[in-house]
Short mmCIF file of C-alpha atoms and ligand atoms in Angstrom, two decimals:
data_model
loop_
_atom_site.label_atom_id
_atom_site.label_comp_id
_atom_site.label_asym_id
_atom_site.label_seq_id
_atom_site.Cartn_x
_atom_site.Cartn_y
_atom_site.Cartn_z
CA MET A 1 111.79 108.27 78.32
CA LEU A 2 108.12 109.19 78.03
CA ASP A 3 106.31 112.37 79.09
CA TYR A 4 103.37 111.48 81.33
CA PRO A 5 100.20 113.62 81.52
CA GLU A 6 100.13 113.73 85.33
CA LYS A 7 103.64 115.22 85.49
CA SER A 8 103.59 117.38 82.37
CA PRO A 9 102.33 120.98 82.00
CA ILE A 10 100.91 119.90 78.64
CA PHE A 11 97.19 119.13 78.36
CA TYR A 12 97.53 115.83 76.53
CA ARG A 13 94.45 114.45 74.82
CA ASP A 14 94.84 111.00 76.31
CA MET A 15 95.50 111.09 80.06
CA THR A 16 96.08 107.34 80.29
CA ARG A 17 99.38 106.97 78.47
CA GLY A 18 102.90 108.32 78.21
CA TYR A 19 104.16 110.11 75.10
CA PRO A 20 107.57 109.51 73.48
CA ILE A 21 109.38 112.81 73.00
CA MET A 22 109.87 113.16 69.25
CA ASP A 23 113.06 114.95 68.44
CA ARG A 24 113.96 114.93 64.76
CA GLY A 25 112.95 113.61 61.37
CA GLU A 26 114.80 112.42 58.31
CA GLY A 27 113.04 111.25 55.17
CA VAL A 28 110.52 108.55 56.12
CA TYR A 29 111.90 108.25 59.66
CA ILE A 30 111.19 110.10 62.89
CA PHE A 31 113.44 109.76 65.97
CA ASP A 32 112.65 110.26 69.65
CA GLU A 33 115.00 111.80 72.22
CA GLN A 34 116.33 108.34 73.08
CA GLY A 35 117.37 107.89 69.49
CA ASN A 36 114.68 105.27 68.81
CA ARG A 37 113.87 105.27 65.11
CA TYR A 38 110.31 104.91 63.80
CA LEU A 39 109.26 104.34 60.20
CA ASP A 40 106.55 106.98 59.75
CA ALA A 41 104.04 104.92 57.77
CA ALA A 42 101.28 107.27 58.94
CA GLY A 43 102.96 110.40 57.57
CA GLY A 44 102.15 111.96 60.95
CA ILE A 45 98.45 111.73 60.16
CA ALA A 46 98.49 111.84 56.33
CA VAL A 47 100.39 115.10 56.53
CA VAL A 48 104.04 114.35 55.78
CA ASN A 49 104.37 113.94 52.01
CA ILE A 50 107.84 115.07 50.91
CA GLY A 51 109.43 113.50 53.98
CA HIS A 52 110.88 114.87 57.21
CA GLY A 53 113.82 117.24 57.45
CA VAL A 54 114.03 118.50 53.87
CA GLY A 55 116.75 121.18 53.90
CA GLU A 56 115.28 123.17 50.98
CA ILE A 57 112.07 123.80 52.89
CA ALA A 58 113.93 124.84 56.04
CA GLU A 59 115.95 127.32 53.96
CA ALA A 60 112.84 128.74 52.28
CA ALA A 61 111.22 129.11 55.72
CA ALA A 62 114.25 130.88 57.20
CA LYS A 63 114.49 133.23 54.22
CA GLN A 64 110.83 134.22 54.45
CA ALA A 65 110.89 134.53 58.26
CA LYS A 66 113.73 137.01 57.99
CA ARG A 67 112.00 138.98 55.24
CA LEU A 68 108.39 139.05 56.47
CA ALA A 69 106.70 136.43 58.67
CA PHE A 70 103.25 137.99 58.93
CA ALA A 71 101.17 140.52 57.07
CA TYR A 72 97.58 140.84 58.26
CA SER A 73 95.15 139.81 55.51
CA GLY A 74 92.92 142.81 56.24
CA THR A 75 95.82 145.15 55.57
CA GLY A 76 97.56 143.63 52.57
CA THR A 77 98.45 140.46 50.75
CA SER A 78 101.84 138.88 50.15
CA ARG A 79 103.79 137.36 47.31
CA PRO A 80 103.95 133.87 48.97
CA GLN A 81 100.16 133.82 49.29
CA MET A 82 99.74 134.87 45.66
CA ASP A 83 102.29 132.33 44.40
CA LEU A 84 100.77 129.44 46.32
CA ALA A 85 97.24 130.34 45.21
CA LYS A 86 98.45 130.22 41.63
CA LYS A 87 99.92 126.74 42.13
CA LEU A 88 96.70 125.45 43.73
CA ALA A 89 94.52 126.99 41.05
CA ALA A 90 96.53 125.16 38.38
CA ARG A 91 95.78 121.84 40.09
CA ALA A 92 92.03 122.35 40.61
CA PRO A 93 89.62 120.32 38.47
CA LYS A 94 89.05 122.19 35.20
CA GLY A 95 85.27 121.98 35.65
CA MET A 96 85.51 124.44 38.56
CA GLY A 97 86.38 127.18 36.08
CA GLU A 98 88.81 129.90 37.12
CA VAL A 99 89.09 129.26 40.87
CA LYS A 100 90.07 131.45 43.82
CA VAL A 101 91.74 130.29 47.03
CA PHE A 102 91.13 131.23 50.67
CA PHE A 103 93.96 130.20 53.04
CA CYS A 104 93.51 129.24 56.67
CA CYS A 105 95.41 127.27 59.29
CA GLY A 106 93.81 123.82 59.47
CA GLY A 107 91.19 121.47 58.08
CA SER A 108 88.51 122.31 60.64
CA GLU A 109 88.86 125.99 59.80
CA ALA A 110 88.60 125.10 56.13
CA THR A 111 85.34 123.24 56.80
CA GLU A 112 83.91 126.19 58.74
CA THR A 113 84.93 128.47 55.89
CA ALA A 114 83.19 126.26 53.34
CA LEU A 115 79.98 126.16 55.39
CA LYS A 116 79.87 129.94 55.72
CA LEU A 117 80.83 130.47 52.11
CA ALA A 118 77.98 128.27 50.91
CA ARG A 119 75.56 130.06 53.21
CA GLN A 120 76.63 133.48 52.01
CA TYR A 121 76.52 132.34 48.40
CA TYR A 122 72.83 131.59 48.75
CA LEU A 123 72.19 134.81 50.66
CA ALA A 124 73.84 136.68 47.79
CA LYS A 125 71.56 134.85 45.37
CA GLY A 126 68.51 135.86 47.40
CA GLN A 127 67.87 132.32 48.62
CA GLY A 128 68.20 132.98 52.34
CA GLY A 129 66.17 129.88 53.22
CA LYS A 130 69.10 127.65 52.27
CA TYR A 131 71.31 126.91 55.27
CA LYS A 132 71.43 123.17 55.98
CA PHE A 133 74.22 120.78 55.06
CA VAL A 134 73.93 117.12 54.28
CA SER A 135 76.94 114.93 54.98
CA ARG A 136 77.66 111.27 55.66
CA TRP A 137 78.02 108.96 58.61
CA GLN A 138 81.67 107.93 59.01
CA GLY A 139 82.69 111.24 57.43
CA TYR A 140 85.23 113.36 59.27
CA HIS A 141 85.34 117.10 58.64
CA GLY A 142 86.95 118.44 61.80
CA ASN A 143 86.45 119.14 65.44
CA THR A 144 85.08 122.67 65.77
CA ILE A 145 81.36 122.89 66.42
CA GLY A 146 80.24 123.51 62.82
CA ALA A 147 82.64 120.92 61.43
CA LEU A 148 81.71 118.39 64.12
CA SER A 149 78.04 118.95 63.29
CA ILE A 150 78.56 117.57 59.80
CA THR A 151 81.13 115.00 60.92
CA GLY A 152 79.65 111.51 61.10
CA ARG A 153 81.95 109.99 63.69
CA THR A 154 79.45 109.09 66.40
CA GLN A 155 81.97 108.59 69.18
CA TRP A 156 83.39 112.09 68.82
CA ARG A 157 80.00 113.75 68.38
CA GLU A 158 78.23 112.20 71.33
CA PRO A 159 79.66 114.28 74.23
CA PHE A 160 78.86 117.49 72.35
CA LEU A 161 75.46 116.63 70.86
CA PRO A 162 73.63 119.45 72.70
CA LEU A 163 75.98 121.96 71.04
CA LEU A 164 75.77 120.61 67.49
CA LEU A 165 73.66 121.79 64.57
CA GLY A 166 70.95 119.29 63.71
CA PHE A 167 71.96 118.64 60.11
CA PRO A 168 71.11 115.36 58.38
CA HIS A 169 73.59 112.60 57.50
CA ILE A 170 73.25 109.90 54.87
CA CYS A 171 74.98 106.52 54.95
CA ALA A 172 78.52 106.25 53.63
CA PRO A 173 79.30 104.15 50.55
CA ILE A 174 81.03 101.24 52.26
CA CYS A 175 80.67 98.21 50.02
CA TYR A 176 82.60 95.86 52.34
CA ARG A 177 79.83 96.24 54.92
CA CYS A 178 77.06 97.95 53.00
CA PRO A 179 74.96 99.96 55.47
CA LEU A 180 71.92 99.27 53.26
CA GLY A 181 72.60 95.53 53.14
CA LYS A 182 73.03 95.62 49.34
CA THR A 183 75.64 94.37 46.90
CA TYR A 184 77.23 96.34 44.08
CA PRO A 185 76.32 96.61 41.19
CA GLU A 186 72.81 95.20 41.74
CA CYS A 187 72.28 97.94 44.36
CA GLY A 188 72.15 100.64 41.65
CA VAL A 189 74.37 102.70 43.98
CA GLN A 190 71.42 103.38 46.23
CA CYS A 191 73.75 104.97 48.81
CA ALA A 192 74.21 107.93 46.43
CA TRP A 193 70.46 108.24 45.80
CA GLU A 194 70.00 108.50 49.57
CA LEU A 195 70.94 112.15 49.11
CA GLU A 196 67.81 112.70 47.04
CA ARG A 197 65.68 110.98 49.67
CA VAL A 198 67.05 113.29 52.39
CA LEU A 199 66.45 116.34 50.20
CA ASP A 200 62.83 115.24 49.80
CA VAL A 201 62.45 115.03 53.56
CA GLU A 202 64.39 118.16 54.53
CA GLY A 203 63.25 120.23 51.57
CA ALA A 204 65.91 121.10 48.99
CA GLU A 205 64.95 124.76 49.40
CA ALA A 206 66.48 124.58 52.91
CA VAL A 207 69.71 122.83 51.91
CA ALA A 208 72.83 124.75 50.92
CA GLY A 209 75.37 122.01 50.45
CA PHE A 210 76.50 118.41 50.53
CA MET A 211 79.95 117.68 51.90
CA ALA A 212 81.88 114.42 51.62
CA GLU A 213 85.41 113.10 51.58
CA PRO A 214 85.83 111.62 48.09
CA ILE A 215 87.70 108.72 49.69
CA ILE A 216 87.11 108.26 53.41
CA GLY A 217 90.11 109.43 55.39
CA THR A 218 90.31 108.57 59.05
CA SER A 219 86.98 106.95 60.03
CA ALA A 220 87.13 104.06 57.55
CA THR A 221 90.45 104.70 55.89
CA ALA A 222 90.66 104.52 52.11
CA VAL A 223 87.09 103.36 51.48
CA ALA A 224 86.21 104.55 47.97
CA PRO A 225 82.73 104.46 46.42
CA PRO A 226 81.82 102.77 43.10
CA PRO A 227 82.58 104.52 39.77
CA GLU A 228 79.09 106.03 39.34
CA TYR A 229 78.78 107.46 42.86
CA TYR A 230 79.99 111.04 42.44
CA SER A 231 78.37 111.66 39.07
CA ILE A 232 75.06 110.69 40.70
CA ILE A 233 75.81 113.05 43.62
CA ARG A 234 76.78 115.83 41.18
CA SER A 235 73.56 115.41 39.21
CA ILE A 236 71.44 115.53 42.37
CA CYS A 237 73.27 118.68 43.56
CA ASP A 238 72.69 120.33 40.18
CA GLU A 239 69.05 119.36 39.98
CA HIS A 240 68.28 120.70 43.46
CA ASP A 241 70.64 123.69 43.37
CA ILE A 242 72.89 122.69 46.26
CA LEU A 243 76.65 123.10 46.41
CA MET A 244 78.86 120.04 46.26
CA VAL A 245 81.81 120.36 48.63
CA SER A 246 84.68 117.91 48.40
CA ASP A 247 86.60 117.63 51.65
CA GLU A 248 90.12 116.96 50.45
CA VAL A 249 91.93 117.76 53.67
CA ILE A 250 93.37 114.24 53.54
CA THR A 251 92.90 113.28 49.89
CA GLY A 252 94.09 116.53 48.34
CA LEU A 253 97.35 117.36 46.61
CA GLY A 254 98.63 113.95 45.67
CA ARG A 255 97.79 111.76 48.65
CA THR A 256 95.66 109.45 46.47
CA GLY A 257 97.95 109.66 43.43
CA LYS A 258 96.02 112.45 41.68
CA ASN A 259 95.79 116.18 42.33
CA PHE A 260 92.54 115.71 44.21
CA GLY A 261 90.67 112.60 45.31
CA ILE A 262 87.58 113.61 43.34
CA ASP A 263 89.69 113.47 40.14
CA HIS A 264 89.39 109.66 40.30
CA TRP A 265 85.70 110.19 39.41
CA ASP A 266 86.30 113.02 36.97
CA VAL A 267 83.71 115.20 38.69
CA ALA A 268 84.09 118.90 39.49
CA PRO A 269 82.79 120.06 42.89
CA ASP A 270 81.79 123.65 43.68
CA ILE A 271 84.15 123.99 46.63
CA ILE A 272 87.23 122.00 47.69
CA THR A 273 88.74 122.11 51.16
CA THR A 274 92.30 120.93 51.54
CA GLY A 275 95.07 120.99 54.14
CA LYS A 276 97.60 118.49 55.46
CA ALA A 277 99.67 117.85 52.30
CA LEU A 278 99.56 121.53 51.39
CA SER A 279 102.52 122.27 53.64
CA GLY A 280 103.58 118.66 54.24
CA GLY A 281 103.64 119.37 57.97
CA TYR A 282 106.23 122.16 57.77
CA ALA A 283 103.64 124.75 58.85
CA PRO A 284 99.95 124.75 59.83
CA LEU A 285 98.15 125.53 56.59
CA ALA A 286 94.89 124.72 54.83
CA ALA A 287 92.90 126.17 51.97
CA VAL A 288 89.45 126.46 50.46
CA ILE A 289 89.31 126.41 46.67
CA VAL A 290 86.27 128.22 45.37
CA SER A 291 84.77 127.61 41.94
CA GLU A 292 84.09 130.43 39.52
CA LYS A 293 80.34 129.96 39.92
CA VAL A 294 80.55 130.67 43.65
CA TRP A 295 83.04 133.55 43.79
CA ARG A 296 81.49 135.38 40.83
CA THR A 297 78.19 135.45 42.68
CA PHE A 298 79.94 137.24 45.55
CA TRP A 299 81.48 139.77 43.20
CA ASP A 300 78.35 140.34 41.16
CA LYS A 301 76.51 141.22 44.36
CA SER A 302 79.49 143.19 45.80
CA GLU A 303 79.52 140.85 48.79
CA VAL A 304 82.04 140.95 51.61
CA PHE A 305 82.79 137.51 53.06
CA TYR A 306 81.95 137.89 56.77
CA HIS A 307 84.57 135.45 57.88
CA GLY A 308 88.24 135.45 58.77
CA HIS A 309 90.85 134.62 61.35
CA THR A 310 94.02 136.41 62.44
CA TYR A 311 96.20 134.02 60.49
CA VAL A 312 94.29 133.94 57.18
CA GLY A 313 96.86 133.74 54.38
CA HIS A 314 99.73 133.59 56.89
CA THR A 315 102.78 134.84 55.01
CA LEU A 316 105.35 132.41 56.39
CA SER A 317 103.01 129.40 56.20
CA CYS A 318 102.17 130.25 52.59
CA ALA A 319 105.87 130.58 51.72
CA ILE A 320 106.46 127.14 53.22
CA GLY A 321 103.43 125.72 51.40
CA ASP A 322 104.72 127.23 48.17
CA ALA A 323 108.15 125.65 48.70
CA VAL A 324 106.57 122.25 49.48
CA GLN A 325 104.31 122.35 46.42
CA GLY A 326 107.27 123.44 44.29
CA TYR A 327 109.28 120.50 45.66
CA ILE A 328 106.44 118.09 44.81
CA GLN A 329 106.30 119.44 41.28
CA LYS A 330 110.08 119.34 40.82
CA HIS A 331 110.37 115.74 42.04
CA ASN A 332 107.18 114.51 40.38
CA LEU A 333 105.91 113.22 43.72
CA ILE A 334 102.23 112.95 42.82
CA GLN A 335 103.11 110.40 40.17
CA ARG A 336 105.32 108.68 42.70
CA SER A 337 102.42 108.56 45.17
CA ALA A 338 100.32 106.83 42.48
CA GLU A 339 103.02 104.35 41.45
CA MET A 340 104.41 103.50 44.89
CA GLY A 341 100.86 103.39 46.23
CA GLU A 342 100.03 100.63 43.77
CA LEU A 343 103.11 98.62 44.76
CA LEU A 344 102.43 99.17 48.45
CA LEU A 345 98.80 98.10 48.05
CA LYS A 346 99.93 94.84 46.41
CA LYS A 347 102.45 94.24 49.18
CA LEU A 348 99.90 94.90 51.91
CA GLN A 349 97.38 92.66 50.15
CA GLY A 350 99.82 89.88 51.02
CA LEU A 351 98.42 90.25 54.56
CA LEU A 352 95.07 88.92 53.35
CA ASP A 353 96.33 85.40 54.12
CA LEU A 354 96.14 86.26 57.83
CA PRO A 355 92.94 85.16 59.59
CA TYR A 356 92.39 88.68 60.95
CA VAL A 357 92.65 90.75 57.77
CA GLY A 358 89.33 91.21 55.96
CA GLU A 359 90.18 93.84 53.35
CA VAL A 360 93.16 95.84 52.13
CA ARG A 361 92.19 98.89 50.06
CA GLY A 362 93.26 102.29 48.90
CA LYS A 363 94.54 104.61 46.22
CA GLY A 364 97.97 106.21 46.07
CA MET A 365 99.44 106.70 49.52
CA LEU A 366 96.14 106.40 51.36
CA LEU A 367 95.68 102.77 52.31
CA GLY A 368 93.54 100.93 54.84
CA VAL A 369 93.66 97.47 56.39
CA GLU A 370 90.30 96.25 57.71
CA LEU A 371 90.68 93.91 60.69
CA VAL A 372 88.21 91.18 61.62
CA LYS A 373 87.77 88.32 64.04
CA ASP A 374 86.12 86.15 61.39
CA LYS A 375 86.85 86.67 57.71
CA GLU A 376 83.79 84.73 56.50
CA THR A 377 81.20 86.62 58.51
CA LYS A 378 83.25 89.86 58.73
CA GLU A 379 82.56 89.86 62.46
CA PRO A 380 84.94 92.22 64.22
CA PHE A 381 86.54 91.77 67.61
CA PRO A 382 84.48 93.39 70.38
CA ARG A 383 85.17 97.11 70.71
CA GLU A 384 86.52 96.80 74.24
CA THR A 385 89.39 94.57 73.07
CA GLY A 386 90.91 97.61 71.29
CA PHE A 387 92.31 95.36 68.55
CA ALA A 388 93.57 98.13 66.25
CA ASP A 389 94.94 100.16 69.14
CA ARG A 390 96.91 97.20 70.41
CA ILE A 391 98.29 96.42 66.96
CA ALA A 392 99.39 100.02 66.42
CA HIS A 393 101.02 100.05 69.84
CA ARG A 394 102.89 96.80 69.11
CA ALA A 395 103.94 98.06 65.66
CA MET A 396 105.39 101.16 67.30
CA GLU A 397 107.37 98.99 69.71
CA LEU A 398 108.69 97.28 66.60
CA GLY A 399 109.62 100.64 65.06
CA VAL A 400 106.70 101.41 62.73
CA ILE A 401 103.98 104.04 63.13
CA VAL A 402 100.48 103.38 61.77
CA ILE A 403 97.20 104.93 62.94
CA PRO A 404 94.55 102.70 64.55
CA GLY A 405 90.95 103.20 63.33
CA VAL A 406 88.93 104.51 66.23
CA GLN A 407 85.43 103.73 65.05
CA GLY A 408 84.27 100.81 62.96
CA THR A 409 81.77 100.27 60.22
CA ALA A 410 80.11 97.20 61.78
CA PRO A 411 76.88 97.43 63.78
CA GLY A 412 77.37 99.11 67.16
CA LEU A 413 80.34 101.04 65.76
CA ALA A 414 82.50 97.95 66.18
CA GLY A 415 85.25 97.10 63.72
CA ASP A 416 88.90 98.01 63.52
CA HIS A 417 91.18 99.22 60.80
CA LEU A 418 94.66 100.57 60.34
CA GLN A 419 95.43 103.77 58.47
CA ILE A 420 98.55 103.73 56.33
CA SER A 421 99.42 107.10 54.80
CA PRO A 422 103.19 107.34 54.39
CA PRO A 423 105.27 110.09 52.82
CA PHE A 424 105.20 109.92 49.01
CA ILE A 425 108.94 109.15 49.05
CA PHE A 426 108.36 105.71 50.63
CA ASP A 427 110.25 103.02 48.72
CA GLU A 428 109.92 99.26 48.33
CA GLU A 429 112.24 98.56 51.22
CA ASP A 430 110.09 100.72 53.50
CA GLY A 431 107.04 98.85 52.23
CA ALA A 432 108.67 95.51 53.03
CA LEU A 433 109.52 96.61 56.59
CA LEU A 434 105.99 97.95 57.12
CA THR A 435 104.38 94.72 55.87
CA GLU A 436 106.66 92.51 57.94
CA VAL A 437 106.00 94.46 61.14
CA LEU A 438 102.23 94.57 60.54
CA ARG A 439 102.15 90.82 59.89
CA ARG A 440 103.91 90.17 63.18
CA ALA A 441 101.83 92.65 65.20
CA ILE A 442 98.46 91.54 63.77
CA LEU A 443 99.26 87.85 64.36
CA GLU A 444 100.58 88.38 67.88
CA ILE A 445 97.61 90.45 69.04
CA GLY A 446 95.05 88.37 67.14
CA GLU A 447 96.36 85.14 68.65
CA ASP A 448 96.45 86.72 72.10
CA LEU A 449 92.76 87.64 71.77
CA THR A 450 91.64 84.30 70.37
CA GLY A 451 94.14 82.14 72.25
C1 PLP B 501 88.88 114.87 55.77
C2 PLP B 501 89.23 115.77 56.91
N1 PLP B 501 88.62 116.96 57.02
C3 PLP B 501 88.92 117.82 58.01
C4 PLP B 501 89.87 117.50 58.95
C5 PLP B 501 90.18 118.46 60.06
O1 PLP B 501 91.45 118.97 59.87
P1 PLP B 501 92.30 119.59 61.09
O2 PLP B 501 92.59 118.46 62.01
O3 PLP B 501 93.50 120.15 60.41
O4 PLP B 501 91.46 120.63 61.72
C6 PLP B 501 90.55 116.28 58.86
C7 PLP B 501 91.58 115.90 59.86
O5 PLP B 501 92.03 114.80 59.93
C8 PLP B 501 90.21 115.39 57.82
O6 PLP B 501 90.80 114.21 57.71
#
């Protein structure tokens, strides 16, 4: 049975379809009310890391809920918040110095927090002219107005353009379809130097920060830039005194097989935002990790951060996050994400023999399958065919959940991909089922469109 928008009191995002009623989860599986079982190869949306239905987390949640569910952050702090901050601080890149953590409820809130933090940092330094943010096309940083302003997903921005802040975007480092028409390494990683060009135009004295996902999450899943990219970005940020913000809402806390996605480049940002994997889906929770350079400036100037929400540092959510991070540590799941991710990547690369698979990429448990109509020319199917959507729908009928890419990297925003971001506990058997179902779904839909 499905719940249909026209009959339901719920304001569903998509009014054109029915929604299966999800009922329970167990490990890598999620079940609907009919008892249909789905392999959750999307991890919800890169959220579920330790798996569904872990008893230890439920017990920790119940214990904390009975003791104290909520203490207002303006009134006091709580042990769960302090414990979780300590765990996050231990994972932060060493180059950030002694970090401090600000907890909020979701990734978009974390982005807003980072924007305001950067702005206030420069105010505290007496550089009130710095307020702009540079980000990248194809970047996704959330859906609230500030976050959407720096998001580079055209389709989602367009209806709200009159409300958005007019901040500049640079092209994303997508080597498969280079937006600058270049080829690595002859390109000299020009896509990174684009930041300098924008600073010249906008005036570095007006720019507070540069924000990017170290590995692209949802808009071009698992696209990672060349090895030199982030050290170039870091050097430009340093030279022009702008803050480097790494949006690790998807890539943070083990999703890519390391603590943070930026660790693959061995670069330390000034601010990290993270979410999803922090609580593994057991509670809404996100965080902003602030480098020593930034928070010390606040303290030296006796600054109050003029920002906050009711649920900042939510006691129960932090206790759940602390239990999830403890579970990850205890079961060595970040290493597992790295190792299983490598095996899964190899398995999925087996799909490259299909005529409709142009690229299979990724690190750890963040993997992407780029879909094409023609492998030689990389021409995608026309947008209106909804190739990725149809594949994801068919895969779900066959018992596997993957996320269809909603906006492509080809001209005219065409191009399809599939996001694969399973729980870190995925095993080889799960990988085999996923690959088999994807092979069948891609072939069936591809042949239907070309046939
Ligand atoms: C990289 C990135 N940043 C920010 C967000 C926004 O997070 P939320 O949906 O929790 O507001 C997302 C969500 O997918 C994301 O992938």
